[in-house]
Tab-separated table of C-alpha atoms and ligand atoms in Angstrom:
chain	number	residue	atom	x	y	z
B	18	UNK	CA	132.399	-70.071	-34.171
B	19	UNK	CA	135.372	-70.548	-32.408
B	20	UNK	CA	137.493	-68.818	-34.544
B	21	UNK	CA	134.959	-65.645	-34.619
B	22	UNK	CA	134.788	-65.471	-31.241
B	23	UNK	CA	138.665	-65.242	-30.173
B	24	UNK	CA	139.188	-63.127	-33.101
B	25	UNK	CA	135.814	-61.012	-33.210
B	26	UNK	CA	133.593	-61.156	-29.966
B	27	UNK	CA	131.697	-58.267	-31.704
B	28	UNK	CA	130.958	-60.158	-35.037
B	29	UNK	CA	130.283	-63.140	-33.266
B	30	UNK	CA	127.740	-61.935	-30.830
B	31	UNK	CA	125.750	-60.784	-33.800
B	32	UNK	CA	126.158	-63.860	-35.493
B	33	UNK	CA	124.636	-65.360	-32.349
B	34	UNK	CA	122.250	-63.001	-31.870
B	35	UNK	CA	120.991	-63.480	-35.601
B	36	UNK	CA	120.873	-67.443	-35.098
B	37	UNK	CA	118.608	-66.956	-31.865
B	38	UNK	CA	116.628	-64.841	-33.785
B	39	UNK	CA	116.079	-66.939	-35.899
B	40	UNK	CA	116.100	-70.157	-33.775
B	41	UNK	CA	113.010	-68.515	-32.004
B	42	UNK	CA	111.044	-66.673	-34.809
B	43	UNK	CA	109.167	-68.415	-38.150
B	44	UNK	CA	110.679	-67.545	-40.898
B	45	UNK	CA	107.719	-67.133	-43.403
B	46	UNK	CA	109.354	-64.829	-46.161
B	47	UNK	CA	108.833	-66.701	-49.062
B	48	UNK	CA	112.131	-65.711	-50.425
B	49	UNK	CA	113.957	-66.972	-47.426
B	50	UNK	CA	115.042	-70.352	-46.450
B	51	UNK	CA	117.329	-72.312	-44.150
B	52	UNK	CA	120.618	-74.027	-46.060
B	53	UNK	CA	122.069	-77.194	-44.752
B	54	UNK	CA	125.334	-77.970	-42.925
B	55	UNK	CA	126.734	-79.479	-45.500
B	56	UNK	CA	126.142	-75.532	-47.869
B	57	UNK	CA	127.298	-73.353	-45.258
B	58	UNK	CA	130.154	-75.306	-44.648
B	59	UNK	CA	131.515	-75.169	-48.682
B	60	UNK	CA	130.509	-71.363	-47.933
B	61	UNK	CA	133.286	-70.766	-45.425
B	62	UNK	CA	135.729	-73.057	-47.089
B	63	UNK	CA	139.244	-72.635	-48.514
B	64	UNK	CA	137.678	-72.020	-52.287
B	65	UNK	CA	136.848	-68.346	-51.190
B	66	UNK	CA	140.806	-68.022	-51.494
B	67	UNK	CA	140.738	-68.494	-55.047
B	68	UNK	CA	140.410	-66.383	-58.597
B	69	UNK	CA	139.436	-67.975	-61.623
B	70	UNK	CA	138.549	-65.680	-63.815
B	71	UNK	CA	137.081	-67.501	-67.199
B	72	UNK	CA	135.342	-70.561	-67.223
B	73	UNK	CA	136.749	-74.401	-66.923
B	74	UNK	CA	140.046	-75.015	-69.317
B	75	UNK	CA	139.884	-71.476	-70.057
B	76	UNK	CA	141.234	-69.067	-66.605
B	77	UNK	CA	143.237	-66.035	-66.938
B	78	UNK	CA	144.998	-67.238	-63.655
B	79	UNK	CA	147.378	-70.586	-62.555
B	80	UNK	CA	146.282	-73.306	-60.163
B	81	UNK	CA	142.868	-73.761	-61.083
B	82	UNK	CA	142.965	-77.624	-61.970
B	83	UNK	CA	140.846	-78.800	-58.703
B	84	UNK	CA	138.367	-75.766	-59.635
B	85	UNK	CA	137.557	-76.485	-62.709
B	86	UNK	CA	137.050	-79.903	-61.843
B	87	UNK	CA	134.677	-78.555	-59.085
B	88	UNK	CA	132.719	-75.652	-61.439
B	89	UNK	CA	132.026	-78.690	-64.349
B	90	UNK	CA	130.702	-81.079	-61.553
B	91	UNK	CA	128.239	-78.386	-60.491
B	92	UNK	CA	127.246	-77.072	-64.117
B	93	UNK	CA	126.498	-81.187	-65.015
B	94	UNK	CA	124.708	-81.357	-61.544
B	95	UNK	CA	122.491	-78.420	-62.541
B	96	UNK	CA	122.113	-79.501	-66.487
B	97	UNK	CA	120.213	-83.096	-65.216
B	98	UNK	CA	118.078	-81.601	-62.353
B	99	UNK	CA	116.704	-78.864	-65.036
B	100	UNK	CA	116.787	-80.477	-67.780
B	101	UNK	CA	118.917	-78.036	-69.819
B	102	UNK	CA	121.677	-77.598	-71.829
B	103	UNK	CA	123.733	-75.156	-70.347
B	104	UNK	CA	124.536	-73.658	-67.508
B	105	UNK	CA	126.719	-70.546	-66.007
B	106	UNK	CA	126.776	-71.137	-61.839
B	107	UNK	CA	128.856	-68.266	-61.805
B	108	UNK	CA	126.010	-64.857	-61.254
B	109	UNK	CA	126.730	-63.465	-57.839
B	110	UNK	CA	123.212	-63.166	-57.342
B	111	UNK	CA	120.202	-62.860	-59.137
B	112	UNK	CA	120.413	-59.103	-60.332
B	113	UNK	CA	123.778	-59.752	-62.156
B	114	UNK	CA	122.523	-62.754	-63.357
B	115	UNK	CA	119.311	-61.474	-65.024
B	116	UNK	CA	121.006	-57.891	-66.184
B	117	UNK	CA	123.418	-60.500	-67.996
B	118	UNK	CA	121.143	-62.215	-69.938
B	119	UNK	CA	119.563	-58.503	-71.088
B	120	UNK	CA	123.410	-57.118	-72.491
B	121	UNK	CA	123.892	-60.426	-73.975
B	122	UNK	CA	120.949	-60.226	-75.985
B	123	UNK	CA	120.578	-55.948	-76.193
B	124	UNK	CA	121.719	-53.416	-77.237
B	125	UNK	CA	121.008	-50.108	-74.842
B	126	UNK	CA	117.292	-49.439	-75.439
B	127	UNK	CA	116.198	-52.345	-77.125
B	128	UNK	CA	112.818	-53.274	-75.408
B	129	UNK	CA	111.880	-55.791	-72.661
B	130	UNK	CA	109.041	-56.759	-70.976
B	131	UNK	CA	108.613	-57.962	-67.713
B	132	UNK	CA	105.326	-57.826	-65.088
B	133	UNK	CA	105.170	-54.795	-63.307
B	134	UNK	CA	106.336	-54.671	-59.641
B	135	UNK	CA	103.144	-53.670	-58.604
B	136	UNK	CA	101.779	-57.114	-60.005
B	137	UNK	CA	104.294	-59.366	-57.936
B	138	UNK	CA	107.309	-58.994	-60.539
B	139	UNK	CA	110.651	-57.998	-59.765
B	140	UNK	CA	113.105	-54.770	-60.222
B	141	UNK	CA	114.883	-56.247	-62.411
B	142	UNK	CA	112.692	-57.241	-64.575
B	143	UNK	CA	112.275	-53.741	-65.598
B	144	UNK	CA	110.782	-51.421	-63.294
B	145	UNK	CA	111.493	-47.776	-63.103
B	146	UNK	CA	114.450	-46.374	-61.790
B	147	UNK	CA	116.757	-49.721	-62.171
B	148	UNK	CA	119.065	-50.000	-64.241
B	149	UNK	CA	116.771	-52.850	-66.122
B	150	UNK	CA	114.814	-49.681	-67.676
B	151	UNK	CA	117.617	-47.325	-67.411
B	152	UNK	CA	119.705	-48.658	-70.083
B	153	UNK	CA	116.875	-50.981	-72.109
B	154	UNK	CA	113.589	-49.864	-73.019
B	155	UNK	CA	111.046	-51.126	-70.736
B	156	UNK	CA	107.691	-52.308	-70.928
B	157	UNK	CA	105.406	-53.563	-68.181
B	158	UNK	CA	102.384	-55.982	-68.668
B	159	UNK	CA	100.029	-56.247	-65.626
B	160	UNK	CA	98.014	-58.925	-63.707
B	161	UNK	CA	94.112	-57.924	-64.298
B	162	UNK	CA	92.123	-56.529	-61.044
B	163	UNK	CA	91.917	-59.629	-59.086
B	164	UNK	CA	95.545	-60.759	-59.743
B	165	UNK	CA	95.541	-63.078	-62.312
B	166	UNK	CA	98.267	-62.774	-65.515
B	167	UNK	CA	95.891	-61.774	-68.526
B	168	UNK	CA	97.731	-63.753	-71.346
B	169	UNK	CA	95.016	-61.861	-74.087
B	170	UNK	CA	96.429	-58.566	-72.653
B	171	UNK	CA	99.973	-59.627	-72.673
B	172	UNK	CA	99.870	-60.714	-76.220
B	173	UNK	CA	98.359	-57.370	-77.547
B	174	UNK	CA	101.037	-55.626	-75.705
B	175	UNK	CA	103.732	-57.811	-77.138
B	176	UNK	CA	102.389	-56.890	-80.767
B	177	UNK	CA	102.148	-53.519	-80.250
B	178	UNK	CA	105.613	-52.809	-78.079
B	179	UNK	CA	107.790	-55.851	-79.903
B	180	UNK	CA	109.833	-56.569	-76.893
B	181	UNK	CA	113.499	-58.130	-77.794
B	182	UNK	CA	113.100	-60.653	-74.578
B	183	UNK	CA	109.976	-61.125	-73.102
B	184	UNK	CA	110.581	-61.891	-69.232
B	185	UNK	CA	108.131	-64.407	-67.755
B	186	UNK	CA	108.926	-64.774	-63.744
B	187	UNK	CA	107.340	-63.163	-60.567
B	188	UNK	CA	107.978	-63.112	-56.987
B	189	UNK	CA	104.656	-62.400	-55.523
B	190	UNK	CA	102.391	-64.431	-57.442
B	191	UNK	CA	100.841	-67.200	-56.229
B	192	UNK	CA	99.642	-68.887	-58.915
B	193	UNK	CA	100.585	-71.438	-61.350
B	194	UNK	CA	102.738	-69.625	-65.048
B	195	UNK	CA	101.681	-70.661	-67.990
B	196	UNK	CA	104.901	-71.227	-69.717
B	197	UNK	CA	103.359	-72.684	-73.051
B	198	UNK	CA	101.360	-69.761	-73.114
B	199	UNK	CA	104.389	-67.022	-72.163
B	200	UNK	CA	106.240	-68.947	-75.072
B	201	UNK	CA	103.353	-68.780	-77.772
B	202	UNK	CA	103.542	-65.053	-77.264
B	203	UNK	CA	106.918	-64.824	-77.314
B	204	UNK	CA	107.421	-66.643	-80.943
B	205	UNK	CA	104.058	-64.448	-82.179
B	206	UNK	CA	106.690	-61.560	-81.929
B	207	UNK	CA	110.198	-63.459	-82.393
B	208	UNK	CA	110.924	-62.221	-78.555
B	209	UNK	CA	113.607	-64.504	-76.572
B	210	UNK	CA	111.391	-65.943	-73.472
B	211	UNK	CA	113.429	-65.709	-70.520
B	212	UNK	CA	111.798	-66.999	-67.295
B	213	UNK	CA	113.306	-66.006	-64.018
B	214	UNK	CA	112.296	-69.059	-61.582
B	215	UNK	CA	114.272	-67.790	-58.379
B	216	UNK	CA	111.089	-68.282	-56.069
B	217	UNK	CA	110.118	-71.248	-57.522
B	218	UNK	CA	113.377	-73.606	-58.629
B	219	UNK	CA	112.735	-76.129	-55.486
B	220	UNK	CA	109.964	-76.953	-56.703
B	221	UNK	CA	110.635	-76.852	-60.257
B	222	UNK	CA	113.478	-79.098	-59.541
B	223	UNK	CA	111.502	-81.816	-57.341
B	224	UNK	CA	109.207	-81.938	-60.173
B	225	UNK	CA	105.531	-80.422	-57.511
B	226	UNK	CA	105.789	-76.943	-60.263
B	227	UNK	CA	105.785	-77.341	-64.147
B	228	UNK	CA	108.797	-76.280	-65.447
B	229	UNK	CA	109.549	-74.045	-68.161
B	230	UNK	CA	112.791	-76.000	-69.597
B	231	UNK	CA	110.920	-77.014	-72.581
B	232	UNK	CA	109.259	-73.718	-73.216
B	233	UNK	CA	111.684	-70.872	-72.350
B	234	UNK	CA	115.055	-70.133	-74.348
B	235	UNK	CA	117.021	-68.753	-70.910
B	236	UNK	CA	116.027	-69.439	-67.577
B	237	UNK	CA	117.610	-67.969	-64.701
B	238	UNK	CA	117.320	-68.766	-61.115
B	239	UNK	CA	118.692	-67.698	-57.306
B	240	UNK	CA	120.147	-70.616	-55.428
B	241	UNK	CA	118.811	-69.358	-51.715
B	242	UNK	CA	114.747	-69.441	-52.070
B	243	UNK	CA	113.684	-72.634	-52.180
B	244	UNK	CA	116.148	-74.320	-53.683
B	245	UNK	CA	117.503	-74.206	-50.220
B	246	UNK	CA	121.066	-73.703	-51.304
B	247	UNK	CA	123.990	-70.589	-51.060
B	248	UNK	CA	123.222	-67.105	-52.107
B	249	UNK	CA	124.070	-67.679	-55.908
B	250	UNK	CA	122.397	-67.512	-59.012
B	251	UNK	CA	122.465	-69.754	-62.418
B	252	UNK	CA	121.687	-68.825	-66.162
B	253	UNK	CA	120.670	-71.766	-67.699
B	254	UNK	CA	120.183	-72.655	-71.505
B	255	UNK	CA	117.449	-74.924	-73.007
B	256	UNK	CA	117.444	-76.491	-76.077
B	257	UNK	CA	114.967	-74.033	-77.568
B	258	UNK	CA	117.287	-71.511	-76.919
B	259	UNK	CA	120.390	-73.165	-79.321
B	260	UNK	CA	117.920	-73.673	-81.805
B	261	UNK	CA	117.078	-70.134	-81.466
B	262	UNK	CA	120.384	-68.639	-81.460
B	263	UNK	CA	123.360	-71.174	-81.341
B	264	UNK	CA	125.538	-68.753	-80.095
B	265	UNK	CA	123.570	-68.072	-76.915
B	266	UNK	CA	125.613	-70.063	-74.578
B	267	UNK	CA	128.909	-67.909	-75.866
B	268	UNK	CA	126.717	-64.507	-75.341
B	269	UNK	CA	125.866	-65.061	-72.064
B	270	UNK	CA	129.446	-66.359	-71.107
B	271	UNK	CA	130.638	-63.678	-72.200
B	272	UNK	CA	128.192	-61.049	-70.910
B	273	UNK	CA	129.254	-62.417	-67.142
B	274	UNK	CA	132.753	-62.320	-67.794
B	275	UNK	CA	134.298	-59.629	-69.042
B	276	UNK	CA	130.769	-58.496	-69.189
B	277	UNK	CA	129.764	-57.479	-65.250
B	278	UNK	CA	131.880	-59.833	-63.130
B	279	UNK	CA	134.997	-60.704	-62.250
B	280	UNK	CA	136.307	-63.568	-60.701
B	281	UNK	CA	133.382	-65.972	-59.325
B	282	UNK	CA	133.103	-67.249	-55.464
B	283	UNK	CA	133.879	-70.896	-55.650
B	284	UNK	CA	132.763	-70.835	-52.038
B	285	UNK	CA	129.393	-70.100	-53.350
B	286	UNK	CA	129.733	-72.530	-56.180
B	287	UNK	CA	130.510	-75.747	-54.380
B	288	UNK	CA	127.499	-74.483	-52.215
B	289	UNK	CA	125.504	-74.619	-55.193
B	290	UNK	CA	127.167	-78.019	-56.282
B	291	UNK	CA	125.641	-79.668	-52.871
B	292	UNK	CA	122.163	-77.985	-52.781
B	293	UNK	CA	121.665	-79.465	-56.263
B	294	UNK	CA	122.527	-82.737	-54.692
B	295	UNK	CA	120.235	-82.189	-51.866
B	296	UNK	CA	117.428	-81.123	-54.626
B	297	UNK	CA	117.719	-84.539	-56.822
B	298	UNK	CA	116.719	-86.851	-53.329
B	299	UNK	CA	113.655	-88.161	-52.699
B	300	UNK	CA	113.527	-86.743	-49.195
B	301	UNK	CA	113.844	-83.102	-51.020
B	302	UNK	CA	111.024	-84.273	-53.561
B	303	UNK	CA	109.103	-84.556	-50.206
B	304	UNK	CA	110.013	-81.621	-48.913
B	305	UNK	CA	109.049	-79.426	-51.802
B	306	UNK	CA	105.666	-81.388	-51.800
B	307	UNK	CA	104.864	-79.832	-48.465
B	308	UNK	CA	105.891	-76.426	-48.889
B	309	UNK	CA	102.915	-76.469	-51.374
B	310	UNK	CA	100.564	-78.666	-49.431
B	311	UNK	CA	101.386	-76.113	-45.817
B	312	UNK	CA	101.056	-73.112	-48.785
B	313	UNK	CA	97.319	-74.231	-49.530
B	314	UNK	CA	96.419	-75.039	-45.376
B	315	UNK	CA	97.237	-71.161	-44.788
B	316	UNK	CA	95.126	-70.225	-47.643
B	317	UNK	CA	92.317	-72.197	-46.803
B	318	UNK	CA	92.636	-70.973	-43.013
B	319	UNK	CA	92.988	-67.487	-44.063
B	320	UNK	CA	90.292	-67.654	-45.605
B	321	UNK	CA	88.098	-68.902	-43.038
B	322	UNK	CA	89.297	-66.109	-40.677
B	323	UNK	CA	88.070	-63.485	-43.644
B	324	UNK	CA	91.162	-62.845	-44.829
B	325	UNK	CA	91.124	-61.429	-48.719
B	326	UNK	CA	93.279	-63.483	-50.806
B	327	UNK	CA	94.947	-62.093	-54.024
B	328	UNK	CA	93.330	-64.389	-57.305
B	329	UNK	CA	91.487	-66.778	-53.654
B	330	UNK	CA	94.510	-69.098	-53.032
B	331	UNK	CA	97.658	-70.405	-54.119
B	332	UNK	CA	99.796	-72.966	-56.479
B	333	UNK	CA	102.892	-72.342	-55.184
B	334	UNK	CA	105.150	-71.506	-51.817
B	335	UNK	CA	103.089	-67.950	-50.987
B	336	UNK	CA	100.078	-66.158	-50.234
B	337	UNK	CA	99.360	-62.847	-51.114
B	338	UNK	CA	96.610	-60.934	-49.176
B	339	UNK	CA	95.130	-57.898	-49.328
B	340	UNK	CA	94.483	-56.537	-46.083
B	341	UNK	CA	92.128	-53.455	-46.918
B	342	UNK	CA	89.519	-55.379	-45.559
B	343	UNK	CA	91.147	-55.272	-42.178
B	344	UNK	CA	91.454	-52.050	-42.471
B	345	UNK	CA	95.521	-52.328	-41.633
B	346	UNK	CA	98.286	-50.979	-43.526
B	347	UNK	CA	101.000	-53.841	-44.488
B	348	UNK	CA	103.196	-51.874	-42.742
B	349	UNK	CA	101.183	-51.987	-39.344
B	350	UNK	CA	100.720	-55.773	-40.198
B	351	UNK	CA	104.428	-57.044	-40.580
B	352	UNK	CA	105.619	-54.982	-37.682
B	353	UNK	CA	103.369	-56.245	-35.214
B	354	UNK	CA	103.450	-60.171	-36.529
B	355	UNK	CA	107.171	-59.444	-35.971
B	356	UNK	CA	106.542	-58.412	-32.133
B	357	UNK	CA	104.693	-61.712	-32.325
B	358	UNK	CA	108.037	-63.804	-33.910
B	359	UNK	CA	106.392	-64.113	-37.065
B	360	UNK	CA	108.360	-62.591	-39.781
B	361	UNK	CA	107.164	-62.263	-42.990
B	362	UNK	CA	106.787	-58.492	-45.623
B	363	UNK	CA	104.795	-56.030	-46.307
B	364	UNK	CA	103.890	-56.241	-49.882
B	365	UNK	CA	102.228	-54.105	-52.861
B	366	UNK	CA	99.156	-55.666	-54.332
B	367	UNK	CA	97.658	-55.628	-57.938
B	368	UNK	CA	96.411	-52.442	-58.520
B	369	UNK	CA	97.070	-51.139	-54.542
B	370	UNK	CA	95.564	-47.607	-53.815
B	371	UNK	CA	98.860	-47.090	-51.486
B	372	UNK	CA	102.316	-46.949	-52.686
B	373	UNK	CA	105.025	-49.034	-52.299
B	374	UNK	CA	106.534	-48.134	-49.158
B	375	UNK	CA	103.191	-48.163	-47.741
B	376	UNK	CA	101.120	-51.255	-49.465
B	377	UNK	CA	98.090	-52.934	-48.457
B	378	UNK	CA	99.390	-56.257	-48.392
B	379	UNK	CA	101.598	-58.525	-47.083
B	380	UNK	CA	103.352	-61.674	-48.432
B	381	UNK	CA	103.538	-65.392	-46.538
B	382	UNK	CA	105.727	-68.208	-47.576
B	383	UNK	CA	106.169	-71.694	-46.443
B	384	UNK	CA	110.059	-72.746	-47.457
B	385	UNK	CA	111.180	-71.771	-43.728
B	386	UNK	CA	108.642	-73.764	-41.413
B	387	UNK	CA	108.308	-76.938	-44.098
B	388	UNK	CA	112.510	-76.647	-43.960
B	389	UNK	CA	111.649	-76.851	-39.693
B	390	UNK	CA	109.821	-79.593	-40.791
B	391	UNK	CA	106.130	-78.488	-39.862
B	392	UNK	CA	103.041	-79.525	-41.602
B	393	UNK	CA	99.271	-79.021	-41.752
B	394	UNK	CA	98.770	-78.598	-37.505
B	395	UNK	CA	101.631	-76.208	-37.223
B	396	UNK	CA	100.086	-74.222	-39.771
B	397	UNK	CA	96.913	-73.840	-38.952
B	398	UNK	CA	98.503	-73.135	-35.095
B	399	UNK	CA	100.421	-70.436	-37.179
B	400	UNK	CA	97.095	-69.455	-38.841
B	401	UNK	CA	95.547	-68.517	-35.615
B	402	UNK	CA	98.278	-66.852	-34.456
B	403	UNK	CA	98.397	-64.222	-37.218
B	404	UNK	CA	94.800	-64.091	-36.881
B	405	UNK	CA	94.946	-63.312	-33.344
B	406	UNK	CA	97.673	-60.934	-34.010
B	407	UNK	CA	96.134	-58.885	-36.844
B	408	UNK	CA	93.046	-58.941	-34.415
B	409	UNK	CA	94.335	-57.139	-31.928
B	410	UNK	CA	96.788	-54.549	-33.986
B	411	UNK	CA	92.980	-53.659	-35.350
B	412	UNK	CA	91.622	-53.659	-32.042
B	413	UNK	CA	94.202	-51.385	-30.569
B	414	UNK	CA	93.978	-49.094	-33.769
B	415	UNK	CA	90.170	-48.689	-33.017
B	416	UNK	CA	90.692	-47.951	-29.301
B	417	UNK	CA	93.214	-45.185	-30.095
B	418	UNK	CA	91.240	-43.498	-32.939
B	419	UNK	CA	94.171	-43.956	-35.358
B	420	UNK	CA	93.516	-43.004	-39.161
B	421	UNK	CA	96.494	-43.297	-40.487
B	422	UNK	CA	99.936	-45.502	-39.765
B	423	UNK	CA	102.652	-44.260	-42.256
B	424	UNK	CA	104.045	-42.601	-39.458
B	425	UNK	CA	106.209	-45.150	-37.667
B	426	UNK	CA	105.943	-43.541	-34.502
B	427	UNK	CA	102.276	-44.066	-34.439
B	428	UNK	CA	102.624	-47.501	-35.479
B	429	UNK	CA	105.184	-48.267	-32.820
B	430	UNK	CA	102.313	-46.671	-30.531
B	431	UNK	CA	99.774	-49.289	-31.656
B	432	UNK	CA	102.137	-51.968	-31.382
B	433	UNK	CA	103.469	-51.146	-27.703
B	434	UNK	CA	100.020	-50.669	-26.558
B	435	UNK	CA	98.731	-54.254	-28.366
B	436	UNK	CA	99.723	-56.596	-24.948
B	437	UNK	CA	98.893	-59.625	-26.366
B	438	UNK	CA	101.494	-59.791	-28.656
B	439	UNK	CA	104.032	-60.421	-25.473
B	440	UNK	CA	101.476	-63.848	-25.214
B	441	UNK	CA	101.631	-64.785	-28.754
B	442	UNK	CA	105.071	-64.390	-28.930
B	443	UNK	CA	105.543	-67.129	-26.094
B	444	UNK	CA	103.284	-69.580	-28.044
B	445	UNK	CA	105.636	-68.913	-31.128
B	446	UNK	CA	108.599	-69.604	-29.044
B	447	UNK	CA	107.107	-73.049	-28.381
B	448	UNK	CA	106.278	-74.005	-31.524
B	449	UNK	CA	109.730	-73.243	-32.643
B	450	UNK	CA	111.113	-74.950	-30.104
B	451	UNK	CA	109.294	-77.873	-30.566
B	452	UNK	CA	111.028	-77.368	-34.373
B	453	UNK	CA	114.365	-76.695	-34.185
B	454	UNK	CA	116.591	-75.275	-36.496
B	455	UNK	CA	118.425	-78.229	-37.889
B	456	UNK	CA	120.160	-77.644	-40.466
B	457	UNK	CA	121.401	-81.523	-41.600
B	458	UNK	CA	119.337	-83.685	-44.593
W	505	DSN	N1	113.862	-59.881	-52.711
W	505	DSN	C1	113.390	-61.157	-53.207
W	505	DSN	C2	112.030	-61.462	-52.732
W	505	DSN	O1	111.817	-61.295	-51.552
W	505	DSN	O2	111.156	-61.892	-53.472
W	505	DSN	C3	113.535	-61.268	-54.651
W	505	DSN	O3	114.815	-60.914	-55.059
């Protein structure tokens, strides 16, 4: 930071602020994750200095010999660790990257279908008032009452609605997909399956998730979850997909570039480049491998402090749980486990009587604390800890005869007046210490 801080003491003390911060908190949103030296060093490199519109052999711009060089390497890197065809490293993030796949294979209000935000899915996978069901026609298919996908359901929607792309992907949903399943329904109505892995491509890649390469025609991912790399985002093509449509990989070229984007951060790229790297080593096979086995120790200790799981557990990175029990909005929840350095979101759950901004749930993940590299004591430690937390947000609600928290003011009152968070805190402080933030593999 020595550059930052002659330059921009104000930039830099938030930059140090926000590494504190997160030196001294667990990071347990299961979206987040901690990249490596080696990735935020290709971040701030040179290559942010460079356009390159087009794609390898084929810029609109001079001087791009070492970049295209550098873009190939990472689209091979990417084509063995998922077993694909094809792949464009160039999406900015994962919005672009999915709304390119829908105008390479729409036109405005052809139909897709995507789960329903309120089941775990995504905005862009078609929920109201995004520009996913703005400019396509969207359909939504649901998870049943206790959370599960209901494949019968989602096949008698599919008849009836004959969606052009058929979007198989969540990102609160802790259970395994079943891709052979997503892509029997898809070729009952002739619908493209794209699959959206952006939670789950570290441990699609280490081989500890199934993956959909052999079932889906386009997947796309995110690069930052727990893949552990750059913000990015890939479109990849699978073999099923060029038998579907040989002319897929030119669509989807195209729809990035001139489609939505211009030139693409080679920063971010050779970022990408190294995570995938990182991904193919055994010692990343290992990692993935715990962020599942910590994922099912909170469950099972969750569940022995009576906390209400969505579908009882988990395949994957997160937990979903539905706090109604508690009687605590998600809202009241995440705020206070943030007094208490544990930082993780509020979150809608199937079928929640409370809207979004105010859900009933809130979402765990383990990428953060298995990247720290903690394991089965830490998490039950952690375990207790939100226990003990939620505990006395509840007690402290009960004292003060609060009915309802949407007003923040009233939960800032519950949280101020909760002492032992100050206590908890400490013990989180620790534990982190204890784990640093070390960001070489
Ligand atoms: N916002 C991300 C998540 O938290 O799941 C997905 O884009």
């Amino acid at each position: 930071m020595k550059f930052i801080n002659k330059i921009d003491p104000e930039i830099a003390t938030l930059i140090e602020l926000e590494e504190k911060r997160q030196k001294e908190t667990l990071m347990m949103i299961p979206s987040e994750n901690i990249a490596s030296y080696a990735v935020e060093e290709a971040m701030g490199s040179i290559l942010g200095n460079k356009y390159g519109e087009g794609y390898p052999q084929r810029r609109y711009y001079q001087g791009n010999q070492l970049i295209d060089q550098l873009e190939t390497l990472v689209i091979e890197r990417a084509k063995k660790l998922f077993k694909v065809e094809a792949v464009n490293v160039q999406p900015l993030s994962g919005s672009p990257a999915n709304f390119a796949v829908y105008t390479a294979l729409l036109n405005p209000g052809n139909t897709i279908m995507g789960l329903s935000l309120s089941s775990g899915g995504h905005l862009t996978h078609g929920a109201p008032f995004t520009a996913s069901s703005k400019y396509f026609h969207s359909v939504q298919y649901n998870t049943d009452k206790n959370g599960w996908i209901d494949y019968d359901e989602l096949l008698a929607l599919a008849k009836k609605s004959k969606p052009k792309i058929i979007i198989a992907s969540t990102t609160a949903y802790a259970r395994i997909l079943d891709w052979k399943k997503f892509s029997e329904i898809a070729e009952e109505v002739s619908a493209f399956l794209m699959t959206d892995i952006s939670h789950l491509a570290g441990l699609i890649a280490a081989g500890v998730y199934p993956s959909p390469a052999p079932y889906a025609h386009i997947i796309t991912t995110t690069t930052h979850k727990t893949l552990r790399g750059p913000r990015g985002a890939m479109i990849m093509t699978t073999q099923k997909g060029l038998n579907k449509d040989p002319d897929l990989v030119k669509k989807i070229n195209k729809a990035i570039i001139p489609g939505i984007q211009g030139g693409p951060h080679f920063n971010n790229i050779a970022g990408i480049g190294i995570a995938l790297k990182e991904a193919s080593t055994s010692n990343f096979k290992r990692y993935a491998a715990q962020i599942l086995k910590n994922a099912q120790i909170i469950a099972s200790e969750l569940i022995k402090y009576d906390f209400n799981l969505i579908t009882g557990g988990t395949d994957s990175h997160l937990i979903l749980i539905d706090l109604r029990n508690k009687c605590l909005l998600g809202n009241t929840a995440a705020e206070g486990l943030e007094v208490a350095g544990i930082i993780i979101n509020r979150n809608g759950i199937p079928y929640d009587p409370n809207p979004p901004f105010y859900p009933s749930g809130i979402r765990i993940g383990t990428p953060g604390v298995t990247s720290r590299g903690m394991k089965k004591k830490e998490m039950k430690i952690i375990v207790k800890l939100i226990n003990q937390t939620i505990n006395a947000l509840i007690e402290t609600k009960i004292k003060l005869k609060i009915n309802s928290e949407k007003d923040k003011i009233i939960r800032q009152e519950i949280i101020r007046k909760t002492s032992s968070l100050k206590q908890i805190n400490q013990t989180v402080k620790q534990l982190c210490r204890k784990f640093p933030l070390v960001k070489q593999y």
